[in-house]
Short mmCIF file of C-alpha atoms in Angstrom, two decimals:
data_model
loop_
_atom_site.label_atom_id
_atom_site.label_comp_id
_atom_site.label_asym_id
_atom_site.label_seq_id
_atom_site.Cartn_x
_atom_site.Cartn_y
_atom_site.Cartn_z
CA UNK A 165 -6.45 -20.94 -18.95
CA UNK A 166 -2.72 -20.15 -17.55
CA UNK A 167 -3.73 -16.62 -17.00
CA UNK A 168 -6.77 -17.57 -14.91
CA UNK A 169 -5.03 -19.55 -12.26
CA UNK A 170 -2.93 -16.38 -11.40
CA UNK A 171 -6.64 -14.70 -10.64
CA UNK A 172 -7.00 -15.15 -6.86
CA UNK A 173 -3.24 -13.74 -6.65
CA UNK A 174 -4.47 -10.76 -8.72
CA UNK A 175 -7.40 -10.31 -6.38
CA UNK A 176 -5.03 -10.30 -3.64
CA UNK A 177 -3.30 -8.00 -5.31
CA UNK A 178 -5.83 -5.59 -5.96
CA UNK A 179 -7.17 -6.11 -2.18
CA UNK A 180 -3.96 -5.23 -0.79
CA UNK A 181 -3.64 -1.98 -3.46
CA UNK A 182 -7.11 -0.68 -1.53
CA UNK A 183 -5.41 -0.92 1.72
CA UNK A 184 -2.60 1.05 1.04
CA UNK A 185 -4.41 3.64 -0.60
CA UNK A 186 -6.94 4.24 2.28
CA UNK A 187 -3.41 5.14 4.26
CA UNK A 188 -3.76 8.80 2.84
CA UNK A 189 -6.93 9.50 4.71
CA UNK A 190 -4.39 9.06 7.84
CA UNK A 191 -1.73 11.73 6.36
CA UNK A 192 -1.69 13.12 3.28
CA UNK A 193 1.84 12.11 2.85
CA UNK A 194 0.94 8.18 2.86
CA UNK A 195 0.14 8.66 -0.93
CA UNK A 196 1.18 5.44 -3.55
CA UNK A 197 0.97 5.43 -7.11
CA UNK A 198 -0.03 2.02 -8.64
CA UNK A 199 2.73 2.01 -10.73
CA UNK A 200 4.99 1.51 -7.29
CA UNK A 201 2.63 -1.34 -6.12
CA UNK A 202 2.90 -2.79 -9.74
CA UNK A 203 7.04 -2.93 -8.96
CA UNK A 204 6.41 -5.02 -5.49
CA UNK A 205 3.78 -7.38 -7.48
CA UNK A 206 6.52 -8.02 -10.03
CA UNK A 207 8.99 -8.32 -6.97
CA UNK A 208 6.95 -11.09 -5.51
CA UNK A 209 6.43 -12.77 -8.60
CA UNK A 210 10.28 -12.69 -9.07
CA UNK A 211 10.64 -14.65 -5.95
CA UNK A 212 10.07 -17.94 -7.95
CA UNK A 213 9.01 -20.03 -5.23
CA UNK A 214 10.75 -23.72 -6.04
CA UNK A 215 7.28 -25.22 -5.84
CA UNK A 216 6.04 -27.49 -8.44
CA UNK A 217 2.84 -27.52 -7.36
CA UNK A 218 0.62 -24.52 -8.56
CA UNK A 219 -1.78 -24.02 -5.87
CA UNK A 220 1.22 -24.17 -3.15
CA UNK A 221 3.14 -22.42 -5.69
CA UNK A 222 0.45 -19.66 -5.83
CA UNK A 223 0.21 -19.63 -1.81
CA UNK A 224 3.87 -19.13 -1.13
CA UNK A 225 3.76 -16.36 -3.43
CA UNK A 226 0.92 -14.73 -2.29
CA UNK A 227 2.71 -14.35 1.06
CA UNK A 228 5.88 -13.38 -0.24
CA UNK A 229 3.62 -10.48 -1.48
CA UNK A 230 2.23 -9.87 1.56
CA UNK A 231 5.18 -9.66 3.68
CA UNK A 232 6.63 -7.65 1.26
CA UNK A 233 4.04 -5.18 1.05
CA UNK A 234 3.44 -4.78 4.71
CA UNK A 235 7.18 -3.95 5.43
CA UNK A 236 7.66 -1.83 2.42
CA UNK A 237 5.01 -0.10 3.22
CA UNK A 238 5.61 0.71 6.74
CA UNK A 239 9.00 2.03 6.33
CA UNK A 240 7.40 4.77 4.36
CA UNK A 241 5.18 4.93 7.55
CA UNK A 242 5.80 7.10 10.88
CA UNK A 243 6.39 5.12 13.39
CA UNK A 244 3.52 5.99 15.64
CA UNK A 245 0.89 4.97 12.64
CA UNK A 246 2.75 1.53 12.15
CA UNK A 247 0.62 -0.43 14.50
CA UNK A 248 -2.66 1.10 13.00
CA UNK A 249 -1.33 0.17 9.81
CA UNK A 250 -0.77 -3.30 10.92
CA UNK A 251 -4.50 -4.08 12.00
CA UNK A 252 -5.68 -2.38 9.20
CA UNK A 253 -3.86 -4.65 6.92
CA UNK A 254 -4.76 -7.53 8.80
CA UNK A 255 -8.56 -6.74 8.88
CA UNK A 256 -8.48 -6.54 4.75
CA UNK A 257 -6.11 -9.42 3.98
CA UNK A 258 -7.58 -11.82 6.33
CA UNK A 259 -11.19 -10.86 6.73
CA UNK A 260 -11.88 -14.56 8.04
CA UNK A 261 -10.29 -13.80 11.36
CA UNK A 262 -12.97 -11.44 12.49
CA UNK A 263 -16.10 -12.28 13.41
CA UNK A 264 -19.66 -10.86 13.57
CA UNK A 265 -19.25 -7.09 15.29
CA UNK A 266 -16.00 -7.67 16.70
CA UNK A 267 -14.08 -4.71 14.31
CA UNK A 268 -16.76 -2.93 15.62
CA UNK A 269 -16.67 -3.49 19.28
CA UNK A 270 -12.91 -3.18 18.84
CA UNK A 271 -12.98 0.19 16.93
CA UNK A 272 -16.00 1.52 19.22
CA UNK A 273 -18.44 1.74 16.33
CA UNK A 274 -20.63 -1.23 17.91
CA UNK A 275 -23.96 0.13 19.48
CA UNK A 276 -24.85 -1.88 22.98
CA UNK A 277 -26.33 -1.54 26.60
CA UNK A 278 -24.50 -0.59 28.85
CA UNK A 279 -26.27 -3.04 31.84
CA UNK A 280 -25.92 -6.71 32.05
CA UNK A 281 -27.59 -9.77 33.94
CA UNK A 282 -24.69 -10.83 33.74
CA UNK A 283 -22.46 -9.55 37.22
CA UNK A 284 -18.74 -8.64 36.88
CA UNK A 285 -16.04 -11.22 37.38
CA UNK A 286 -15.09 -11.37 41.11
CA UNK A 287 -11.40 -10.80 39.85
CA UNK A 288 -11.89 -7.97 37.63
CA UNK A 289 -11.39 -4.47 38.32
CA UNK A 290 -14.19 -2.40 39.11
CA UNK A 291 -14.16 0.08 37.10
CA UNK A 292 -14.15 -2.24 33.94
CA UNK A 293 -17.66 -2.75 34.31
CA UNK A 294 -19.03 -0.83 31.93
CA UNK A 295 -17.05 -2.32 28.97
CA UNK A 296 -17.74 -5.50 30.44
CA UNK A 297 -21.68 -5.07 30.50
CA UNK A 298 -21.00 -3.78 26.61
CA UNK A 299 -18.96 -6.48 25.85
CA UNK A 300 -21.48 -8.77 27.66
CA UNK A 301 -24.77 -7.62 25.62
CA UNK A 302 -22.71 -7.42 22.30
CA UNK A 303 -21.63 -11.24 22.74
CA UNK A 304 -23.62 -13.25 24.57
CA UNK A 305 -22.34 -16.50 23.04
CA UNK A 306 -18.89 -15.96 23.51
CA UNK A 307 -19.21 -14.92 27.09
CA UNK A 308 -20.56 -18.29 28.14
CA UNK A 309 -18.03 -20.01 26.59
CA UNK A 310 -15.16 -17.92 28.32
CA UNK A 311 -16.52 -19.72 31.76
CA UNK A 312 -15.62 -16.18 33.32
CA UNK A 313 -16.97 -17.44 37.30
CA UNK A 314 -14.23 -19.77 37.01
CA UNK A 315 -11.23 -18.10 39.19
CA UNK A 316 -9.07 -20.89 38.43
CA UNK A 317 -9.06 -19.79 34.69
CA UNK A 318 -8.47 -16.23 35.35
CA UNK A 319 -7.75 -15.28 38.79
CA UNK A 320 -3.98 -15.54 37.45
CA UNK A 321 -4.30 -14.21 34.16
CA UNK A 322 -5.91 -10.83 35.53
CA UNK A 323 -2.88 -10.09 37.33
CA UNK A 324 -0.17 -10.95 35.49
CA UNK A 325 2.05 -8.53 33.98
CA UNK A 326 1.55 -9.79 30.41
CA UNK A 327 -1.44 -11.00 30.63
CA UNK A 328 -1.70 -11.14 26.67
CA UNK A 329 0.69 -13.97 26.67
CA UNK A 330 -1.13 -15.57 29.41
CA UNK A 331 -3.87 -17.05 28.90
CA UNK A 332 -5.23 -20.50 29.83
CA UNK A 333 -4.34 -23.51 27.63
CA UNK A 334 -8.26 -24.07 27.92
CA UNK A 335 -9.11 -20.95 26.92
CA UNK A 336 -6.43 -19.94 24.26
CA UNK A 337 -7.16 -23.17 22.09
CA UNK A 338 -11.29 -22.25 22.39
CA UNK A 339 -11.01 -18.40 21.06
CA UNK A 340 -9.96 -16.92 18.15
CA UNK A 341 -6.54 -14.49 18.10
CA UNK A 342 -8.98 -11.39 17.63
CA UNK A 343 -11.22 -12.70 20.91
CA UNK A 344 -8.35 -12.32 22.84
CA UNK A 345 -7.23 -9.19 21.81
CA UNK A 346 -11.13 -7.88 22.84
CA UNK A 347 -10.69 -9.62 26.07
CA UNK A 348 -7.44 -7.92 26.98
CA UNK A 349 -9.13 -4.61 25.72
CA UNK A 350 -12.15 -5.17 28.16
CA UNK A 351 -10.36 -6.28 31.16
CA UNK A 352 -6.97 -5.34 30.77
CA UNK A 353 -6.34 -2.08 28.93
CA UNK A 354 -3.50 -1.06 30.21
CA UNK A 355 -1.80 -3.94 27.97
CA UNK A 356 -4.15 -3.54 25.08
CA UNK A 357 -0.87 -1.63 22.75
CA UNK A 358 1.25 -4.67 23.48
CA UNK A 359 -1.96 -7.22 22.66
CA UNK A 360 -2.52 -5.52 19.09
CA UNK A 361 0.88 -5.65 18.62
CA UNK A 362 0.94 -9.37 19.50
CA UNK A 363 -1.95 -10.16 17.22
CA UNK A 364 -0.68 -8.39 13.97
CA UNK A 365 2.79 -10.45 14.66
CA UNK A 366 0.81 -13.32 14.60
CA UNK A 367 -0.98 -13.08 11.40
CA UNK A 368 2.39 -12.29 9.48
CA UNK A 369 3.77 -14.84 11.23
CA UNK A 370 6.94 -12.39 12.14
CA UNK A 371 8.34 -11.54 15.37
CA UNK A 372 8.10 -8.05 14.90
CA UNK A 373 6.26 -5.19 13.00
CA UNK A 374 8.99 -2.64 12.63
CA UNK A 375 10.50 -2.73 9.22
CA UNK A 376 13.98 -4.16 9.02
CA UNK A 377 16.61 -1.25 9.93
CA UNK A 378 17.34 1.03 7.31
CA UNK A 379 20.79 0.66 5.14
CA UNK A 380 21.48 3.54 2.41
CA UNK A 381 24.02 0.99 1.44
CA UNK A 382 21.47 -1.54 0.54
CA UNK A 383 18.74 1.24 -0.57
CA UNK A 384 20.74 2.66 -3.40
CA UNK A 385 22.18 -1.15 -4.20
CA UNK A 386 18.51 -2.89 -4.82
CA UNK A 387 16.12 0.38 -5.04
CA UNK A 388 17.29 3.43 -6.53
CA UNK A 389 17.55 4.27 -10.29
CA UNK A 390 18.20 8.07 -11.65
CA UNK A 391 14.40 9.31 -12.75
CA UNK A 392 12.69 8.22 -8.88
CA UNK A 393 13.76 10.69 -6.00
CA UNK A 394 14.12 9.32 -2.81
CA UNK A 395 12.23 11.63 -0.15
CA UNK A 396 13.02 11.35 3.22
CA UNK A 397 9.98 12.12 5.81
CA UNK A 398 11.32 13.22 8.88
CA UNK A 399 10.01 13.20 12.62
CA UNK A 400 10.76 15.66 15.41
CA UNK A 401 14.53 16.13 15.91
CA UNK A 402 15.37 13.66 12.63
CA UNK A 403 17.67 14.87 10.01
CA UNK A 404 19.24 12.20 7.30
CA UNK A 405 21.93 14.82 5.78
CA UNK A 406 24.79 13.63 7.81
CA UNK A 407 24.53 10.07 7.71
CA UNK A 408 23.55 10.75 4.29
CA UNK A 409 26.68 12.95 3.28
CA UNK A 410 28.86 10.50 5.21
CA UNK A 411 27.42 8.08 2.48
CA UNK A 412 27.85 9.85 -0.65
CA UNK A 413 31.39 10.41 0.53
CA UNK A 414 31.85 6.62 0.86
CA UNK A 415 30.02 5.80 -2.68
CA UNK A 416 30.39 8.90 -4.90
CA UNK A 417 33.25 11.06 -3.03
CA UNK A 418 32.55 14.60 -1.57
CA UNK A 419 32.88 16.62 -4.79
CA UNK A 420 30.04 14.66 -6.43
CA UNK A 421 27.73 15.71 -3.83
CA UNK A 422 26.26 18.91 -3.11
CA UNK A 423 23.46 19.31 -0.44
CA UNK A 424 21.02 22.61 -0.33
CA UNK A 425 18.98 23.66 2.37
CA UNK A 426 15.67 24.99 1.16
CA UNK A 427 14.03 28.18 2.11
CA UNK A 428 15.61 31.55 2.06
CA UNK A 429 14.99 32.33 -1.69
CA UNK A 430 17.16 29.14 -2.79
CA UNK A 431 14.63 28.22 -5.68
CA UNK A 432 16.87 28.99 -8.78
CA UNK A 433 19.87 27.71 -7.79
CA UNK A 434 17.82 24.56 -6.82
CA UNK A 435 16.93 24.51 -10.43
CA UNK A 436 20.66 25.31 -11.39
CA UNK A 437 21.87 22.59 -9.37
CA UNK A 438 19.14 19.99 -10.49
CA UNK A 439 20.19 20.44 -14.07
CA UNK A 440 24.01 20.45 -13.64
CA UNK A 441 23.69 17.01 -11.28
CA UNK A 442 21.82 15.12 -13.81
CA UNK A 443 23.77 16.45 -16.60
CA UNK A 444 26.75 15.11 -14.43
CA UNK A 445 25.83 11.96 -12.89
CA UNK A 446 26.26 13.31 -9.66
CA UNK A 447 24.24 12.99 -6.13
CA UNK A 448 21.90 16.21 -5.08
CA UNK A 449 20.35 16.26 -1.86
CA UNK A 450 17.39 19.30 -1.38
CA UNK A 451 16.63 19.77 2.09
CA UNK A 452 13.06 21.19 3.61
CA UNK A 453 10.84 20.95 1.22
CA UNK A 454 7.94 21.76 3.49
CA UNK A 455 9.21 25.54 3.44
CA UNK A 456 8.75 25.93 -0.33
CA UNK A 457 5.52 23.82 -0.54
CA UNK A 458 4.72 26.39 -3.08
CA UNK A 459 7.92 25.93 -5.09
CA UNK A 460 7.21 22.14 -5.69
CA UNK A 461 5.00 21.87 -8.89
CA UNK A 462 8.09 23.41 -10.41
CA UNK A 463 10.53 21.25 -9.18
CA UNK A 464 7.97 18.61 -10.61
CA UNK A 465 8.12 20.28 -14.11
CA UNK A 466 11.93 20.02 -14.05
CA UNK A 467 11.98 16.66 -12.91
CA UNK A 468 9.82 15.39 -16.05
CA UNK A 469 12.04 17.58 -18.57
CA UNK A 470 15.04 16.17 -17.70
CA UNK A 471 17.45 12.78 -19.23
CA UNK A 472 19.35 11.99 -16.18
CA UNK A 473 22.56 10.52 -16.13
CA UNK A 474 22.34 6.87 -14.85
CA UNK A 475 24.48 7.47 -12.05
CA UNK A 476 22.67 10.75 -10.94
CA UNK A 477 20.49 10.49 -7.70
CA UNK A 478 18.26 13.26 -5.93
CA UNK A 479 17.71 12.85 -2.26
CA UNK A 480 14.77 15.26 -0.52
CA UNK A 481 14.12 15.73 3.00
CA UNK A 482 10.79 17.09 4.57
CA UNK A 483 8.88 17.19 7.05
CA UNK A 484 4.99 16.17 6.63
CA UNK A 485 2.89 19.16 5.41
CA UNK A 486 -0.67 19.27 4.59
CA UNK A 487 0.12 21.12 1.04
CA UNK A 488 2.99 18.95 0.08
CA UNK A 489 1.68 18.11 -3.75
CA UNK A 490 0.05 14.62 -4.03
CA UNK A 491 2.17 14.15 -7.71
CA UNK A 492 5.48 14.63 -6.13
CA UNK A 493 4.66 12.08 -3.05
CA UNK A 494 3.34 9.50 -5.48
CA UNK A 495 6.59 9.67 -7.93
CA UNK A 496 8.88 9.58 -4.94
CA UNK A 497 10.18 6.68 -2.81
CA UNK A 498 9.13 7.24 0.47
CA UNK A 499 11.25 6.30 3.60
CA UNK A 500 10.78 7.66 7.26
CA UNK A 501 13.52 8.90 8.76
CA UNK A 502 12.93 8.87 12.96
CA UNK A 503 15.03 7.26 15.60
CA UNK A 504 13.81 3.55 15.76
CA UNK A 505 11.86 2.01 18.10
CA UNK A 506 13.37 -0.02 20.61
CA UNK A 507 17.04 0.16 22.33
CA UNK A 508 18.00 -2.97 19.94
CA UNK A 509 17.00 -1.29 16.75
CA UNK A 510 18.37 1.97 17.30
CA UNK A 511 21.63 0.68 18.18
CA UNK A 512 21.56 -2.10 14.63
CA UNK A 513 20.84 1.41 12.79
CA UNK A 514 23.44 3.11 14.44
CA UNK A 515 26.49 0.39 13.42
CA UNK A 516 25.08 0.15 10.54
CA UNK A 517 25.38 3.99 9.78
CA UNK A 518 29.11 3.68 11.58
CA UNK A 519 29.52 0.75 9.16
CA UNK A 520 33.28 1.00 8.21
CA UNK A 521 34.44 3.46 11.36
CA UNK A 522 33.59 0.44 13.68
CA UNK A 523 35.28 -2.13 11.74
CA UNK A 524 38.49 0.14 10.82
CA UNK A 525 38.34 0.98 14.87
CA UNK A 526 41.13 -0.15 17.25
CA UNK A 527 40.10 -2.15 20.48
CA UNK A 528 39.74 1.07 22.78
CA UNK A 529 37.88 3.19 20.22
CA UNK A 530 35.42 0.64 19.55
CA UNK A 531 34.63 0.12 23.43
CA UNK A 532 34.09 3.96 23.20
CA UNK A 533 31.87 3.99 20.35
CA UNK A 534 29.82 1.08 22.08
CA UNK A 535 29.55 3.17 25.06
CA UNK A 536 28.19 6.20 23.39
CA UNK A 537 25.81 4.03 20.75
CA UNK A 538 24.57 2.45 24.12
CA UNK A 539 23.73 5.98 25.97
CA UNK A 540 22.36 7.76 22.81
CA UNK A 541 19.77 4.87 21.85
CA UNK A 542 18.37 4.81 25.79
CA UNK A 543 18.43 9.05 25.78
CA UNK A 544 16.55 8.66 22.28
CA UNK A 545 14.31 6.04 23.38
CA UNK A 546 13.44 7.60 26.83
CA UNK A 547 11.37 10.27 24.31
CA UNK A 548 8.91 7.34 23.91
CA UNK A 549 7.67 7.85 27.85
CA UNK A 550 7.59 11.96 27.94
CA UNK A 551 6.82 13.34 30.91
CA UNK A 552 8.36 10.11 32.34
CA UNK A 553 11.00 10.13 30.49
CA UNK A 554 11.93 13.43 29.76
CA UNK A 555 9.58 16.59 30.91
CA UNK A 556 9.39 17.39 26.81
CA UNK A 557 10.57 16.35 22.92
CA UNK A 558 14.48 16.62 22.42
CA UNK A 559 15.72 16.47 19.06
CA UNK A 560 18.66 14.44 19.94
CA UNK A 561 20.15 13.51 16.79
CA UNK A 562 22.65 11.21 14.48
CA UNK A 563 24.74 14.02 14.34
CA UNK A 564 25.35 14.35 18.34
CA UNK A 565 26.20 10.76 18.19
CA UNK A 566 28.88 11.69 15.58
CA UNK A 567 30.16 15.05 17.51
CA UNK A 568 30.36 12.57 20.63
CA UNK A 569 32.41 9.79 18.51
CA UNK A 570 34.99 12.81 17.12
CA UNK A 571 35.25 13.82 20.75
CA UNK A 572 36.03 10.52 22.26
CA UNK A 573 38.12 9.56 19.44
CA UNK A 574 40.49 12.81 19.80
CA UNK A 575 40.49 12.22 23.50
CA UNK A 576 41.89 8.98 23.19
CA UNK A 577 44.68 10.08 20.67
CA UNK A 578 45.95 13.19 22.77
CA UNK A 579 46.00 10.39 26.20
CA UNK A 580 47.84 8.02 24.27
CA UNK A 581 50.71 11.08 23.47
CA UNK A 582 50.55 12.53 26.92
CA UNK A 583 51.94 11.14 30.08
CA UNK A 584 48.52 9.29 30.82
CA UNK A 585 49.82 6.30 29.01
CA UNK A 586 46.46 6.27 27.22
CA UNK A 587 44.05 6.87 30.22
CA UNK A 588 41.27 8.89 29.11
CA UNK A 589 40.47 12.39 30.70
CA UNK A 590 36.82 11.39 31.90
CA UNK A 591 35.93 14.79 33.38
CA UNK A 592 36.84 16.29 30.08
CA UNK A 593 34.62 14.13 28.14
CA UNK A 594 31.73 14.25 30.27
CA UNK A 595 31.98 17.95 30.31
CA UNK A 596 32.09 18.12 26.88
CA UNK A 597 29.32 15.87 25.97
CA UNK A 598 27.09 16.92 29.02
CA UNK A 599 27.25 21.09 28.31
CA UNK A 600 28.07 20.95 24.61
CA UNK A 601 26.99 18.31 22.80
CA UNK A 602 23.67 16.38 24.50
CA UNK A 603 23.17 18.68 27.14
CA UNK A 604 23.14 22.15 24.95
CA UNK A 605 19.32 20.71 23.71
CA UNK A 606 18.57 20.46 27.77
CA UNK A 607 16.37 23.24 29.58
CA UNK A 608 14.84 21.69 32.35
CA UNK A 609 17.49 21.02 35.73
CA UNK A 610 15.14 17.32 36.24
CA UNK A 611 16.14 16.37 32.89
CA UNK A 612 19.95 17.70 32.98
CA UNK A 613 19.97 15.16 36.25
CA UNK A 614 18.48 12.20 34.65
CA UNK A 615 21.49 13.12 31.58
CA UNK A 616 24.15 13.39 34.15
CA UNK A 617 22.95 10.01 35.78
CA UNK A 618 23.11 8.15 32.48
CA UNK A 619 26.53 9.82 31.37
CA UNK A 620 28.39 9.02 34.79
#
């Protein structure tokens, strides 16, 4: 009788389990074993709401598992299939908020008319009449209710920049969350990315469907153990090794780390290494997989044959590849590695890579560092807008942030021992970061301009 009032959270459970496992038709790399949802059920159950009620009890932990699913989940995620992810998850977990045909007419799976007797709203834009007339013929009810001749209820909210926050009092409290959405998609599409967003922050009730910035530190405190490699998926011009090194240096120290770039007939002392590291206790780090896709069922073998040492860890780094073996995905911990989106999370990544250089940092350094944190999230983030923002992809990475910081810093020290009396050779630095650092990835003059704008 216990066990049956834990049902509905089982169901939930199991519902959410189907969601994440539909992820792989997306990318093959979006694999989970159950055995890895079966550690975030436990997780949730650990929670131990302070609830003596069972049926609030039983709610509060059923969202603690939801929450808790959706952003463990999506770190494993690219960034670009995060928002897809988030209306999937929605549409499973809370079927209740979609009515009749909407998922349809949202996805473009709905079959209607495309002519109306019912004309165009005087305030819409022209060419939005076919989707209108769709929309129009696939929900007649809904229309009339919307009172969509009325300019005073819309005349505004069709030209407003965000339009999804917008809405009319009236209107808002008459519609459903998902209604809007459609509405924005059939009259305002050019804010439809920012709507969905909106609406999947609203069902979690969070502010935000990016996963919480990543920390190694708090990673390897709370996740890790010796028998589950952590594999890193990396985007374009993303490489965890030196933010990663820089870690094992601060945890383990540099001679209990040793790092391997794959490819290049590196297999057997792979294999050497593997054995020696968990033998040892120490940190192993085997870069590229996706270049020795081929190579993998054997690392797999190896993995199973071995004891570890409890302190041993094995870090891989890849980048996603249709052959990468589904075993190997679904035995690893998955974590993107990609610059953040957003200005504000790139820069809470960066100080938290920086972590102890910031805090050790004197008053001048750490108005350099700023600086630099500052101009590398914006270059980073200006990738989001190509051809806007730059005419193509440029893998500017954690590393040039840390060749900048070593250049400023040694800057600073030689001006503080010359006759400068500590004033920093700008020129210098601006050469150095513009031709050697940042601007060596640059090959189009536009772009070096919009680099030299941001750096002076």
């Amino acid at each position: 009788e216990k066990r049956e009032e834990y049902r509905d959270l089982a169901a939930k459970g199991s519902t959410l389990f189907m969601i994440i496992s539909d992820l792989q038709k997306v990318n093959n790399m979006y694999l989970f074993s159950l055995s890895s949802f079966i550690k975030l059920f436990k997780k949730a159950l650990d929670s131990r709401p302070n609830e003596s009620d069972m049926k609030e009890k039983l709610k509060l932990l059923g969202q603690t598992l939801i929450k808790l699913t959706f952003f463990s989940i999506g770190r494993s995620l690219l960034k670009a299939d995060r928002l897809m992810f988030g209306l999937h998850f929605i549409k499973g977990i809370y079927p209740e908020q979609f009515r009749e045909n909407e998922w349809e007419f949202f996805t473009g799976t709905v079959v209607a008319g495309t002519d109306s007797s019912v004309p165009l709203p005087q305030w819409s834009s022209a060419d939005r009449k076919e989707a209108f007339f769709m929309f129009a013929n696939t929900f007649p009810k809904l229309v009339r209710q919307l009172q969509l001749d009325n300019n005073n209820l819309w005349a505004q909210w069709s030209g407003t920049l965000t339009c999804e926050k917008e809405f009319h009092q009236q209107i808002k409290s008459s519609i459903t969350p998902f209604q809007r959405l459609l509405i924005v998609q059939v009259f305002r599409p050019d804010r439809l990315e920012s709507a969905m967003t909106q609406f999947v922050c609203e069902a979690l009730g969070k502010r935000n469907i990016a996963p919480p910035p990543m920390s190694l530190q708090r990673m390897y405190d709370e996740e890790t153990i010796s028998t589950i490699p952590i594999l890193f998926i990396t985007g374009p011009g993303s490489d965890p090794s030196k933010e990663l090194q820089e870690f094992a240096e601060k945890t383990v120290g540099r001679n209990r780390y040793q790092e391997l770039a794959m490819g290049g007939g590196q297999n057997e002392l792979a294999i050497q290494l593997l054995k020696q590291t968990a033998k040892d206790g120490d940190w192993l780090c085997l870069k590229n997989l996706h270049l020795v896709t081929s190579w993998l069922p054997q690392l797999e073998k190896e993995l199973k044959s071995i004891e570890p040492h409890k302190d041993f860890r094995l870090w891989l780094t890849t980048e996603p590849h249709l052959k990468f073996p589904a075993i190997l995905l679904q035995s690893s911990m998955k974590i993107t590695y990609e610059a953040p989106p957003g200005i504000k999370k790139n820069l809470q990544r960066t100080f938290q890579a920086l972590g102890d250089s910031l805090s050790n940092s004197d008053k001048e350094t750490l108005k350099l560092t700023m600086m630099l944190s500052y101009f590398h999230a914006i270059i980073q983030e200006r990738r989001t807008y190509i051809p806007q923002g730059w005419t193509k992809f440029y893998e500017f990475s954690y590393g040039d942030l840390r060749a900048g910081e070593t250049i400023l810093k040694e800057l600073l020290e030689q001006s503080k021992k010359s006759k400068s009396h500590g004033k920093l050779e700008w020129e210098t630095a601006y050469g150095l970061l513009e031709n050697a650092v940042y601007g060596g990835r640059v090959d189009n003059e536009f772009d070096m301009k919009v680099l030299k704008c941001y750096l002076r």
